[in-house]
mmCIF file of C-alpha atoms in Angstrom:
data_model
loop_
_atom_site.group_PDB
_atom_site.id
_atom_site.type_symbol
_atom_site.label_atom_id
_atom_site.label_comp_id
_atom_site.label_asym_id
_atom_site.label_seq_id
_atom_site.Cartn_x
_atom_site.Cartn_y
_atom_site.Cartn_z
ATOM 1 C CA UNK A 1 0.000 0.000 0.000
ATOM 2 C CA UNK A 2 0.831 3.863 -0.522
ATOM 3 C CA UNK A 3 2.300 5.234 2.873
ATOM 4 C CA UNK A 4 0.554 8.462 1.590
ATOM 5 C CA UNK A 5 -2.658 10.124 1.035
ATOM 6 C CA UNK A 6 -3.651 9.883 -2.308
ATOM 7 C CA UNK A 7 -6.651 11.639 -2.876
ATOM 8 C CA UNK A 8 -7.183 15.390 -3.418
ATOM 9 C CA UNK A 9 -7.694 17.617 -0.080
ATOM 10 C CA UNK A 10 -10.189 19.780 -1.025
ATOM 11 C CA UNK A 11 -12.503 15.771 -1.417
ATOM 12 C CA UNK A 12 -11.274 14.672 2.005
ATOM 13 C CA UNK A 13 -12.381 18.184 3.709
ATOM 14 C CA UNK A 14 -15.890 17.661 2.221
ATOM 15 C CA UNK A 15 -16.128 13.931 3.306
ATOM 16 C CA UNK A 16 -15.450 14.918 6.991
ATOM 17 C CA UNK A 17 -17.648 17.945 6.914
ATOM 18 C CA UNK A 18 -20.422 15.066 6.271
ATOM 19 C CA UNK A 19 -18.935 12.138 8.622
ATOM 20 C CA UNK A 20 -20.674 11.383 11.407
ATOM 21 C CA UNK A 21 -18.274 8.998 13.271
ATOM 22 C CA UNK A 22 -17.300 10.802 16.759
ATOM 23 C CA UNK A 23 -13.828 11.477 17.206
ATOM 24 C CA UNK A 24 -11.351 12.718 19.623
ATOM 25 C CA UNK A 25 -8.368 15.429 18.587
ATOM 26 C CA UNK A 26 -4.958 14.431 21.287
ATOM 27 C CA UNK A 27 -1.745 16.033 20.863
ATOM 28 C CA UNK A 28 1.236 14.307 22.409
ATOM 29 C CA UNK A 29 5.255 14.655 21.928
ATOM 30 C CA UNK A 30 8.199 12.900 23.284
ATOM 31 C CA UNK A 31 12.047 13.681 22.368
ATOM 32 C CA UNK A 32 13.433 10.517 21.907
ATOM 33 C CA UNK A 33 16.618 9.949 20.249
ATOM 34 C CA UNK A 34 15.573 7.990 16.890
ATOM 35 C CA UNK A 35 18.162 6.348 14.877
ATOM 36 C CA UNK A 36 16.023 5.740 11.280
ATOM 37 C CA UNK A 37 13.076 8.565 11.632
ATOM 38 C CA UNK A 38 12.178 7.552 8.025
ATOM 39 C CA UNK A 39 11.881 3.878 9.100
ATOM 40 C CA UNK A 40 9.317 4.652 12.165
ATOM 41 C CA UNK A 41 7.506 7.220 9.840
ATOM 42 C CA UNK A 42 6.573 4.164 7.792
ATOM 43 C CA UNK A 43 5.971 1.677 10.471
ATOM 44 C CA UNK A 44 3.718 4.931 12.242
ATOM 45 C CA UNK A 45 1.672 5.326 8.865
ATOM 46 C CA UNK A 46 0.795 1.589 8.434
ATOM 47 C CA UNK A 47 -0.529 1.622 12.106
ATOM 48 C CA UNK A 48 -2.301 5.010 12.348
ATOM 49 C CA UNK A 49 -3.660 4.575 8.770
ATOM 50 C CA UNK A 50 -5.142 0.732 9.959
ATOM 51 C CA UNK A 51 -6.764 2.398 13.028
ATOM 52 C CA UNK A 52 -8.374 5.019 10.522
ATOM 53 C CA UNK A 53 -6.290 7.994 12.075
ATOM 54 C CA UNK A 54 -6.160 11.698 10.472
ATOM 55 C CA UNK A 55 -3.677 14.257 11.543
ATOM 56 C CA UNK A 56 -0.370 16.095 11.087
ATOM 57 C CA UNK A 57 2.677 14.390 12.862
ATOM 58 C CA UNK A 58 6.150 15.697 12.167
ATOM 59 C CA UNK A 59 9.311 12.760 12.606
ATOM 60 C CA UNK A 60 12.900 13.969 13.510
ATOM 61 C CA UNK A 61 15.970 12.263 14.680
ATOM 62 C CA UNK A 62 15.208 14.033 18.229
ATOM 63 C CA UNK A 63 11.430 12.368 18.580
ATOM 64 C CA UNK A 64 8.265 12.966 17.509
ATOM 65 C CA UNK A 65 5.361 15.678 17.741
ATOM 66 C CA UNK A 66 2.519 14.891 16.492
ATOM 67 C CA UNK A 67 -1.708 16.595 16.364
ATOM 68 C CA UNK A 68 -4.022 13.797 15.351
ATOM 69 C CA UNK A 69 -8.191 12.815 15.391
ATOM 70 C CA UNK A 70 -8.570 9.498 16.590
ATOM 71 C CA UNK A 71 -12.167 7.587 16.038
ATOM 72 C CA UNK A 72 -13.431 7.732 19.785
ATOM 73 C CA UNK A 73 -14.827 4.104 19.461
ATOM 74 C CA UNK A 74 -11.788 2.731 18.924
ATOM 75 C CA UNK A 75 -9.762 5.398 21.155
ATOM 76 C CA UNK A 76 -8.629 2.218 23.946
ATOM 77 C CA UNK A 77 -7.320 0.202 20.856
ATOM 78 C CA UNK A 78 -5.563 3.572 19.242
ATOM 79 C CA UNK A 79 -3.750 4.008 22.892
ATOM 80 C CA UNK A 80 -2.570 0.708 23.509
ATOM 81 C CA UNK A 81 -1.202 0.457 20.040
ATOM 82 C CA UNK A 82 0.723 3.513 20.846
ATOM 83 C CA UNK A 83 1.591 2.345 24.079
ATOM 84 C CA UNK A 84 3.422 -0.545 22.724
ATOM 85 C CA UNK A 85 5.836 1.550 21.402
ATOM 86 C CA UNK A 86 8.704 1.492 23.831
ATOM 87 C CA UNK A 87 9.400 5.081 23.944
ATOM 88 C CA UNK A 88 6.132 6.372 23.866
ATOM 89 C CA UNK A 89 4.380 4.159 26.356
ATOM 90 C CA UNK A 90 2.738 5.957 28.850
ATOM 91 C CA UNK A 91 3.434 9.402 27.348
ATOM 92 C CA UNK A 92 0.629 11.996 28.133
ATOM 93 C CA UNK A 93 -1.948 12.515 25.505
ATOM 94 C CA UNK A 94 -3.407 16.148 25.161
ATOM 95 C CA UNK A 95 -7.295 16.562 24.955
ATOM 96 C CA UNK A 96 -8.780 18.899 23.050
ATOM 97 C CA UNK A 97 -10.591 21.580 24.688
ATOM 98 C CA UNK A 98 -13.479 22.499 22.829
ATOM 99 C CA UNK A 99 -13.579 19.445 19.940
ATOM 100 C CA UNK A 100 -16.131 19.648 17.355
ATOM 101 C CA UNK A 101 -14.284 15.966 15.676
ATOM 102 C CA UNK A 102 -13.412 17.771 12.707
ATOM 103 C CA UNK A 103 -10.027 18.966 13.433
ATOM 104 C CA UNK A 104 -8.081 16.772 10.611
ATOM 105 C CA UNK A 105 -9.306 15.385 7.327
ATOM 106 C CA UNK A 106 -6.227 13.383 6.218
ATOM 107 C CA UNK A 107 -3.145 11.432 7.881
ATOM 108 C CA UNK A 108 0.315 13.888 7.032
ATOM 109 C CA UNK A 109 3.425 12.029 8.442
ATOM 110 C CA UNK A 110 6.676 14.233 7.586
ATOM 111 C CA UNK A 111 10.209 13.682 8.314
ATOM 112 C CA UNK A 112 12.010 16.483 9.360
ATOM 113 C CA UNK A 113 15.234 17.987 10.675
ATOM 114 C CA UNK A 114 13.747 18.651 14.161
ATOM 115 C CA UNK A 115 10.332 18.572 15.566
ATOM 116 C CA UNK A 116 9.864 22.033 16.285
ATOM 117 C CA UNK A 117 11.825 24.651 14.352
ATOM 118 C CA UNK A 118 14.152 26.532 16.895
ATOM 119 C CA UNK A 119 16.865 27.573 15.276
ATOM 120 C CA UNK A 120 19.566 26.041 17.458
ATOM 121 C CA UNK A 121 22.431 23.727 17.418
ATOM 122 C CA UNK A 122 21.692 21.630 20.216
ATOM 123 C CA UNK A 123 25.272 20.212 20.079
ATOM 124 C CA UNK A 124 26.213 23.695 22.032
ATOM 125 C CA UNK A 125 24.051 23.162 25.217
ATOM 126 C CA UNK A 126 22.156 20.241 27.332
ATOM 127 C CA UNK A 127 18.756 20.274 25.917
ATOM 128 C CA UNK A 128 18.109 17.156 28.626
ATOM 129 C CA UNK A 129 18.622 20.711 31.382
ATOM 130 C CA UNK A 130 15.442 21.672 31.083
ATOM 131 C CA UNK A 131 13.133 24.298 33.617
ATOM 132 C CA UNK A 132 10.667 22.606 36.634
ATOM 133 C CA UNK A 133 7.393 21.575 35.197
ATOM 134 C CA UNK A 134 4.725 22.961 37.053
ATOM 135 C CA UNK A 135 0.902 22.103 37.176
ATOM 136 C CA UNK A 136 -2.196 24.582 37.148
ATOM 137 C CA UNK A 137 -2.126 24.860 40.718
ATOM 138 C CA UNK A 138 1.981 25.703 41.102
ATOM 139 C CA UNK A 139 1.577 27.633 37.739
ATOM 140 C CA UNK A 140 -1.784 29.919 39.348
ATOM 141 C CA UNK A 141 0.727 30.175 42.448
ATOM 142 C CA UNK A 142 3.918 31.293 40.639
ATOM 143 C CA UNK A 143 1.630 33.977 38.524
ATOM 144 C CA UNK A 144 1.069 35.919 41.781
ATOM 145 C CA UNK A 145 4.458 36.018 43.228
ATOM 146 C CA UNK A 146 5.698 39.564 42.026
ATOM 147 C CA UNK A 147 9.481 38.306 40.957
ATOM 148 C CA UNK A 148 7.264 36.057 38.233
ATOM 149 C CA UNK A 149 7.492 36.860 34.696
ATOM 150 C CA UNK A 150 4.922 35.025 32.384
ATOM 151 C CA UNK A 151 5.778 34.575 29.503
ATOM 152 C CA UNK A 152 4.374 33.267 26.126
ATOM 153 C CA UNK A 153 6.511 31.519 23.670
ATOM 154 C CA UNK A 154 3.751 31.250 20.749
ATOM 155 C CA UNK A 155 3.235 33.249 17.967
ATOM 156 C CA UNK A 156 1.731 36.832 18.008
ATOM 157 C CA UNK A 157 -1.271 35.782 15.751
ATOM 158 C CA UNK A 158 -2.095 32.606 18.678
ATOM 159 C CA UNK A 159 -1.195 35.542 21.684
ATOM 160 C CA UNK A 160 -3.434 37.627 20.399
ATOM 161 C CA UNK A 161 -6.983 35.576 20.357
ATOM 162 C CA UNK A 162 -5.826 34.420 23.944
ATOM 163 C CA UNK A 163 -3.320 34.213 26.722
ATOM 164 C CA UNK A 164 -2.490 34.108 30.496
ATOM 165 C CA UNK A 165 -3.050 37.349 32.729
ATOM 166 C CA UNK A 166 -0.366 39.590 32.289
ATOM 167 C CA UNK A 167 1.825 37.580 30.134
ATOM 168 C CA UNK A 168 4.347 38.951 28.433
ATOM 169 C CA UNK A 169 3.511 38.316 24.383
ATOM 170 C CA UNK A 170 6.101 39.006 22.295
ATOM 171 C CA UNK A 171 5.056 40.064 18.777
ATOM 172 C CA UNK A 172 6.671 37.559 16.764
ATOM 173 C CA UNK A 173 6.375 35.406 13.429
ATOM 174 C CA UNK A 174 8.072 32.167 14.655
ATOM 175 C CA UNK A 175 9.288 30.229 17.737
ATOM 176 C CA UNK A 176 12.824 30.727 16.585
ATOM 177 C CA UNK A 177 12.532 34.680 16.566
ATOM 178 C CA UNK A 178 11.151 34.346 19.695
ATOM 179 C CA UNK A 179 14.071 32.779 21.354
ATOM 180 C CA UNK A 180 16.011 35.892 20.760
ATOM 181 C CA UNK A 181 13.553 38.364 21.358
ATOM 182 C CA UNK A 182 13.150 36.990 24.715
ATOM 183 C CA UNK A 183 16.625 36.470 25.878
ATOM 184 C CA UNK A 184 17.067 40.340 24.854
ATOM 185 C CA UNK A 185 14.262 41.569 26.818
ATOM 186 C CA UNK A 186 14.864 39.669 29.921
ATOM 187 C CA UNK A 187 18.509 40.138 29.861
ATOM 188 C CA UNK A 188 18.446 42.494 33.129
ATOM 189 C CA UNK A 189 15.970 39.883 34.880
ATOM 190 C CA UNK A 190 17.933 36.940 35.252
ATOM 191 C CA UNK A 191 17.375 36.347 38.733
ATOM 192 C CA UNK A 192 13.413 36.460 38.500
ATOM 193 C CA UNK A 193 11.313 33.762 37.951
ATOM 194 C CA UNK A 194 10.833 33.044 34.375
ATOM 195 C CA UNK A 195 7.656 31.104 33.911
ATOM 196 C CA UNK A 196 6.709 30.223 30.529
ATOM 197 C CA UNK A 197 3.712 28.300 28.434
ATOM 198 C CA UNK A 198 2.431 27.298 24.824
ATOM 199 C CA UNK A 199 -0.377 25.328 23.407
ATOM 200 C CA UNK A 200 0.970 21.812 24.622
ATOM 201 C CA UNK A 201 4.309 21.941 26.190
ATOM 202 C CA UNK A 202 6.750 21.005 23.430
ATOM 203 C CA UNK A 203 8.490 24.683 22.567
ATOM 204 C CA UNK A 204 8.568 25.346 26.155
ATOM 205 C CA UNK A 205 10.545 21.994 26.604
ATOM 206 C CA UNK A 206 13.439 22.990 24.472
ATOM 207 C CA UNK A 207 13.019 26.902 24.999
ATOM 208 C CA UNK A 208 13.714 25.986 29.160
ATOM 209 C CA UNK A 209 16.801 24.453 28.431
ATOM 210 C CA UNK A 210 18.395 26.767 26.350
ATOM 211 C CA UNK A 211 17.156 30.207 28.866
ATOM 212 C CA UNK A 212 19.346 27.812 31.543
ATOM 213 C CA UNK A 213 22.131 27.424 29.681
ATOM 214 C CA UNK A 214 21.907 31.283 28.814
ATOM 215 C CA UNK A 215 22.312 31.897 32.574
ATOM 216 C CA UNK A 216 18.471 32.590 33.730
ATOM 217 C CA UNK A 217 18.169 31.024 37.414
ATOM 218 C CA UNK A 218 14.762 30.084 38.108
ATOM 219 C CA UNK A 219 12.967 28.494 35.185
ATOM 220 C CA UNK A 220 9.617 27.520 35.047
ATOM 221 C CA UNK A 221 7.065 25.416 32.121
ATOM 222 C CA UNK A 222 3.451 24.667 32.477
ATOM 223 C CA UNK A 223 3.660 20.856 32.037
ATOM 224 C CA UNK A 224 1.385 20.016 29.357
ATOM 225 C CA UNK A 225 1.085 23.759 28.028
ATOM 226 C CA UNK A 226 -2.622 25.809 28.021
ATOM 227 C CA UNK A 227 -4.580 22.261 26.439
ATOM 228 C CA UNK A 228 -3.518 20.325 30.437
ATOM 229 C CA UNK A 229 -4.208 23.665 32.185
ATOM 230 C CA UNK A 230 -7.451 24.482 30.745
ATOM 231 C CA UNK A 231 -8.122 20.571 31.502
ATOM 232 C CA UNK A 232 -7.270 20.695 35.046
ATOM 233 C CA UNK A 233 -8.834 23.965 36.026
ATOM 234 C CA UNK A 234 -11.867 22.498 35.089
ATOM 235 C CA UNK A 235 -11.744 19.066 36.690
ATOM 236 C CA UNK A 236 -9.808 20.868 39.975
ATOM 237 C CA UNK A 237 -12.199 23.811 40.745
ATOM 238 C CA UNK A 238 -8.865 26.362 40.026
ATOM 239 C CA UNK A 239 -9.340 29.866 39.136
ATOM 240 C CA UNK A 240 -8.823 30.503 35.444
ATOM 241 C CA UNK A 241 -5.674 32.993 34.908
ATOM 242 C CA UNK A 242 -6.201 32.164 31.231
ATOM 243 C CA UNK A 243 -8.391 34.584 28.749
ATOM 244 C CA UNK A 244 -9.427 33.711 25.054
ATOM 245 C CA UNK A 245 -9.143 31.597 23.218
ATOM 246 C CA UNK A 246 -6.235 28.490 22.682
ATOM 247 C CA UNK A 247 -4.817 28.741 18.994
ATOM 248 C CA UNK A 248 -4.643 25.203 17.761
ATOM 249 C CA UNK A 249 -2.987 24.470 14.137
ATOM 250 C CA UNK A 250 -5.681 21.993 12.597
ATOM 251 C CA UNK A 251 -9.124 23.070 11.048
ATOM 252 C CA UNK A 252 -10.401 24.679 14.375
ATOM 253 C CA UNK A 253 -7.902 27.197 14.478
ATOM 254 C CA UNK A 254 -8.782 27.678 18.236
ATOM 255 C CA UNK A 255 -10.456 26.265 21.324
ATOM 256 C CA UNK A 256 -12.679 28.641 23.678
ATOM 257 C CA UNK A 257 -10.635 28.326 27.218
ATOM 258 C CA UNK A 258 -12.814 31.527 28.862
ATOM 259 C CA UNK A 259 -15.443 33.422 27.463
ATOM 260 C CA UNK A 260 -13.531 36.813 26.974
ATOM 261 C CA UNK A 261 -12.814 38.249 23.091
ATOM 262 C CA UNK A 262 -9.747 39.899 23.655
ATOM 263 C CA UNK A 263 -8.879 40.394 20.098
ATOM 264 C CA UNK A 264 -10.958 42.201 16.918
ATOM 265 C CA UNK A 265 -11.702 41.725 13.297
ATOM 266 C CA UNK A 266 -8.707 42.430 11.272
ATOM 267 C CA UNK A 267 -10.746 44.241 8.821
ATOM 268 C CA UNK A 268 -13.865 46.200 10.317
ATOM 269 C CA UNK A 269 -12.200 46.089 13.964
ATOM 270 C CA UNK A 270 -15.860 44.563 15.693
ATOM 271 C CA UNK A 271 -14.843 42.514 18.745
ATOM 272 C CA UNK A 272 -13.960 38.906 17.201
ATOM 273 C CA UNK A 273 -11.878 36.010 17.600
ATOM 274 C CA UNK A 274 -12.234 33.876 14.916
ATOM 275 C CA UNK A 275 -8.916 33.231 12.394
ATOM 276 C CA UNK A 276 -9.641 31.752 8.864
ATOM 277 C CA UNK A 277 -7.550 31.572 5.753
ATOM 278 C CA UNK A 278 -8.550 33.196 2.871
ATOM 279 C CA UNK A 279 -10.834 31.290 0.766
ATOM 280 C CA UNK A 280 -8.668 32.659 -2.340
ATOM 281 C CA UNK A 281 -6.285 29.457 -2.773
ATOM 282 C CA UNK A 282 -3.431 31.678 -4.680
ATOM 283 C CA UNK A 283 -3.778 33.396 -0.874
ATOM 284 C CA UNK A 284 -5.093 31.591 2.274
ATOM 285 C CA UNK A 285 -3.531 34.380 4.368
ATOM 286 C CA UNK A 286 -4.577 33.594 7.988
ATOM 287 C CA UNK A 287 -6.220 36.210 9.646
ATOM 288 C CA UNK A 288 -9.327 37.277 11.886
ATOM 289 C CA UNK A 289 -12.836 38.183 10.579
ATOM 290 C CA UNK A 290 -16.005 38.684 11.467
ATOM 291 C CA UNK A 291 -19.374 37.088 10.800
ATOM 292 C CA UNK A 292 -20.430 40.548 8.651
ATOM 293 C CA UNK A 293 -16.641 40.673 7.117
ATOM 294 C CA UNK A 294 -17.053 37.008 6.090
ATOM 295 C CA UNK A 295 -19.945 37.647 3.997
ATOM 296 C CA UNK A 296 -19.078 41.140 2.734
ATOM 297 C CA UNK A 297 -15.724 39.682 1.690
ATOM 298 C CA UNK A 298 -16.664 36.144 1.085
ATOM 299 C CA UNK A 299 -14.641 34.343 3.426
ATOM 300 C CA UNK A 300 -11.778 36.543 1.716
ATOM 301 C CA UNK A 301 -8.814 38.812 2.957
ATOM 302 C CA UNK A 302 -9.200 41.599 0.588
ATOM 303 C CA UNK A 303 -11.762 42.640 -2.118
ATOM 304 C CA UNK A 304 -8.470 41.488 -4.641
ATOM 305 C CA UNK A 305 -9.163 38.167 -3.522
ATOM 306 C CA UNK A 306 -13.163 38.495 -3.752
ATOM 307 C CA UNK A 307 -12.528 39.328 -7.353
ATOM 308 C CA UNK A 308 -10.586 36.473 -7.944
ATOM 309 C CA UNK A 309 -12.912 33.616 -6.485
ATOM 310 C CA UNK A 310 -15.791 35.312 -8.704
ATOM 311 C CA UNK A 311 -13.461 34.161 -11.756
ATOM 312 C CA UNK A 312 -13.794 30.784 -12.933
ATOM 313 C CA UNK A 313 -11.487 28.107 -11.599
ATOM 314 C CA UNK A 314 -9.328 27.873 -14.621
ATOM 315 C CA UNK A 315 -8.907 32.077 -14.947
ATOM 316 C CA UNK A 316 -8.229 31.390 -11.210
ATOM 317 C CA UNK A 317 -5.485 28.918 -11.717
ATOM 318 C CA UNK A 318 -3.891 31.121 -14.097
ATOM 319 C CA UNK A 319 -3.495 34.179 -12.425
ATOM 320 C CA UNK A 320 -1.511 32.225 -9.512
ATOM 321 C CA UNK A 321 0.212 30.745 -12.111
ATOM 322 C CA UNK A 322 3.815 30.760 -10.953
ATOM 323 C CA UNK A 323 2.969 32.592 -7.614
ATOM 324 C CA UNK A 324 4.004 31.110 -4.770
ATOM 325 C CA UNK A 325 3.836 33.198 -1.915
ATOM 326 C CA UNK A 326 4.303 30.641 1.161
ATOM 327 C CA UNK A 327 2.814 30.771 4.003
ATOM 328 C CA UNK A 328 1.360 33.404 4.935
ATOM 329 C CA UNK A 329 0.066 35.227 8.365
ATOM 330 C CA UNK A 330 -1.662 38.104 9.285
ATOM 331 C CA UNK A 331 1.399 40.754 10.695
ATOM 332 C CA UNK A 332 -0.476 42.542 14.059
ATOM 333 C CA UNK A 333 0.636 46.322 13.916
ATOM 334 C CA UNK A 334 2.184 46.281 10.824
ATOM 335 C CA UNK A 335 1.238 47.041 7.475
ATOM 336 C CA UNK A 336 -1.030 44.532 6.096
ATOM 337 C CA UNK A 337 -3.610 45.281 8.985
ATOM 338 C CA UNK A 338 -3.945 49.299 7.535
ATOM 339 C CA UNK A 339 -4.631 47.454 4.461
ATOM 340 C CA UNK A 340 -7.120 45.441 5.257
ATOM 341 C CA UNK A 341 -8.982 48.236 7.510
ATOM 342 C CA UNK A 342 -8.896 50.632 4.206
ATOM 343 C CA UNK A 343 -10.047 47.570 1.765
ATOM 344 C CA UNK A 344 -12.803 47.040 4.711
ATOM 345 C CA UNK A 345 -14.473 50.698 4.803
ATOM 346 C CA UNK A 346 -14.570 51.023 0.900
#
């Protein structure tokens, strides 16, 4: 058999839009040294794609990190499979928040050069030194103590639908900007607690070690990241220092943690907390839009890209035609967002 997906996206989206089979979206990670990542990805794909598995899981020489939906009939059977991995057995497995079972509509298993892109050459420090995990309760505790500094090593465009109570959120594109943007801003607060989260606990893993080796003293991570804490404020009666919404990279972009909007529509500025790509495919820009945006615009970034969708597919395919423009996100405070606001109000 194919240890790919074979069939075209845009028919597997529709399929799941119409499934009706319950499923549950996990998360998990483990950094395990792996001496044939190619050879697991293959043995991974033959299970996952038996137990009727869709999801995104990256393979690296340093472990795995993987987002996946898993039938919730046959959850027991997907864990024990996965259990019977050596390395993996026992591992924590990440619940989604706020599930609606269509998170994933194919199974993506990539090999790459590390799990999470960082940036750094992990020959030059221990990346097993890593900062105390902490749970809800120690991580609610640590957030009052004055010489506590939260901070959030995501994204600006995940920051920005929702995050912890005066958290610092840098305004970055990537985890490995972050790293540096960090380091510089805290250089003169060494001595404070540094407490830091993301979405599941992997960045924060490798991000710990490398603040240590760059001399900062008391290190913190919320084990688990904002999915576990959301999770255990719930089932623990804890107060919730968390606000927004939890940015999630699959087809929710985002589980509700608290009820609070904290962020607006990126092209009418309403109160609004919803991120979708644009529906133009020579665009998909992620961004945030309203209800009243998303029909004015239909579904799209700019009326450019309105224009375009009203073309007919093959027009369509030919003005992209030798465009590729990446990936690309919506840039808070910069630019793009004065663009949208102008494209909004005409």
């Amino acid at each position: 058999m194919a240890l790919y997906n074979r069939i075209n996206g845009k028919e597997l989206k529709e399929k799941l839009q119409h499934l009706q089979e319950e499923r549950t979206t996990i998360s998990f990670y483990k950094y395990h040294q792996l001496s044939d990542p190619k050879a697991f990805r293959d043995e991974l794909y033959l299970l996952f794609d038996q137990l009727h598995i869709l999801g995104r899981i990256y393979v690296a020489y340093e472990g795995i990190n993987a987002q996946i939906s898993v039938p919730t009939a046959s959850f027991d059977t997907f864990r024990s499979q996965l259990f019977s991995i050596p390395f993996l057995n026992g591992i924590r497995l990440n619940t989604a928040v706020d599930d609606n079972g269509k998170s994933f509509f194919k199974l993506k298993i990539l090999v790459r050069n590390k799990i999470v892109a960082d940036g750094l050459n992990d020959a030059t420090f221990d990346v097993t030194n890593r900062g105390k995990h902490v749970n809800a309760k120690e991580f609610n505790e640590l957030a009052e103590n004055p010489d506590t500094l939260i901070v959030d090593m995501r994204n600006h465009y995940e920051s920005e639908v929702g995050h912890f109570k005066n958290a610092i959120c840098p305004d970055v594109d990537t985890f490995r900007e972050e790293l540096k943007v960090v380091e510089d801003l805290l250089e003169k607060e060494k001595d404070k607690n540094l407490l830091m989260y993301c979405t599941g606990g992997i960045r924060c893993e490798k991000a710990s070690a490398w603040f240590k080796h760059r001399g900062f003293k008391n290190v913190f991570q919320l084990d688990g990241g904002i999915i576990e804490y959301a999770r255990q404020v719930k089932s623990q009666g804890l107060e919730n220092k968390f606000i927004g919404k939890n940015f999630v990279f699959d087809e929710r972009l985002g589980e509700r943690i608290s009820d609070d909007i904290i962020s607006t529509c990126h092209q009418c500025g309403k109160p609004c907390d919803t991120h979708t790509n644009c529906k133009n495919d020579g665009c998909h820009l992620l961004f945030i839009q309203c209800e009243e945006c998303a029909e004015k615009f239909a579904g799209c970034c700019s009326t450019e890209c309105k224009d375009i969708i009203a073309l007919p597919v093959e027009e369509q395919k030919q003005v992209r035609k030798g465009i590729n423009k990446g990936r690309q996100v919506f840039k808070k405070g910069r630019k793009l967002k004065d663009q949208l606001t102008t494209q909004s109000t005409e």
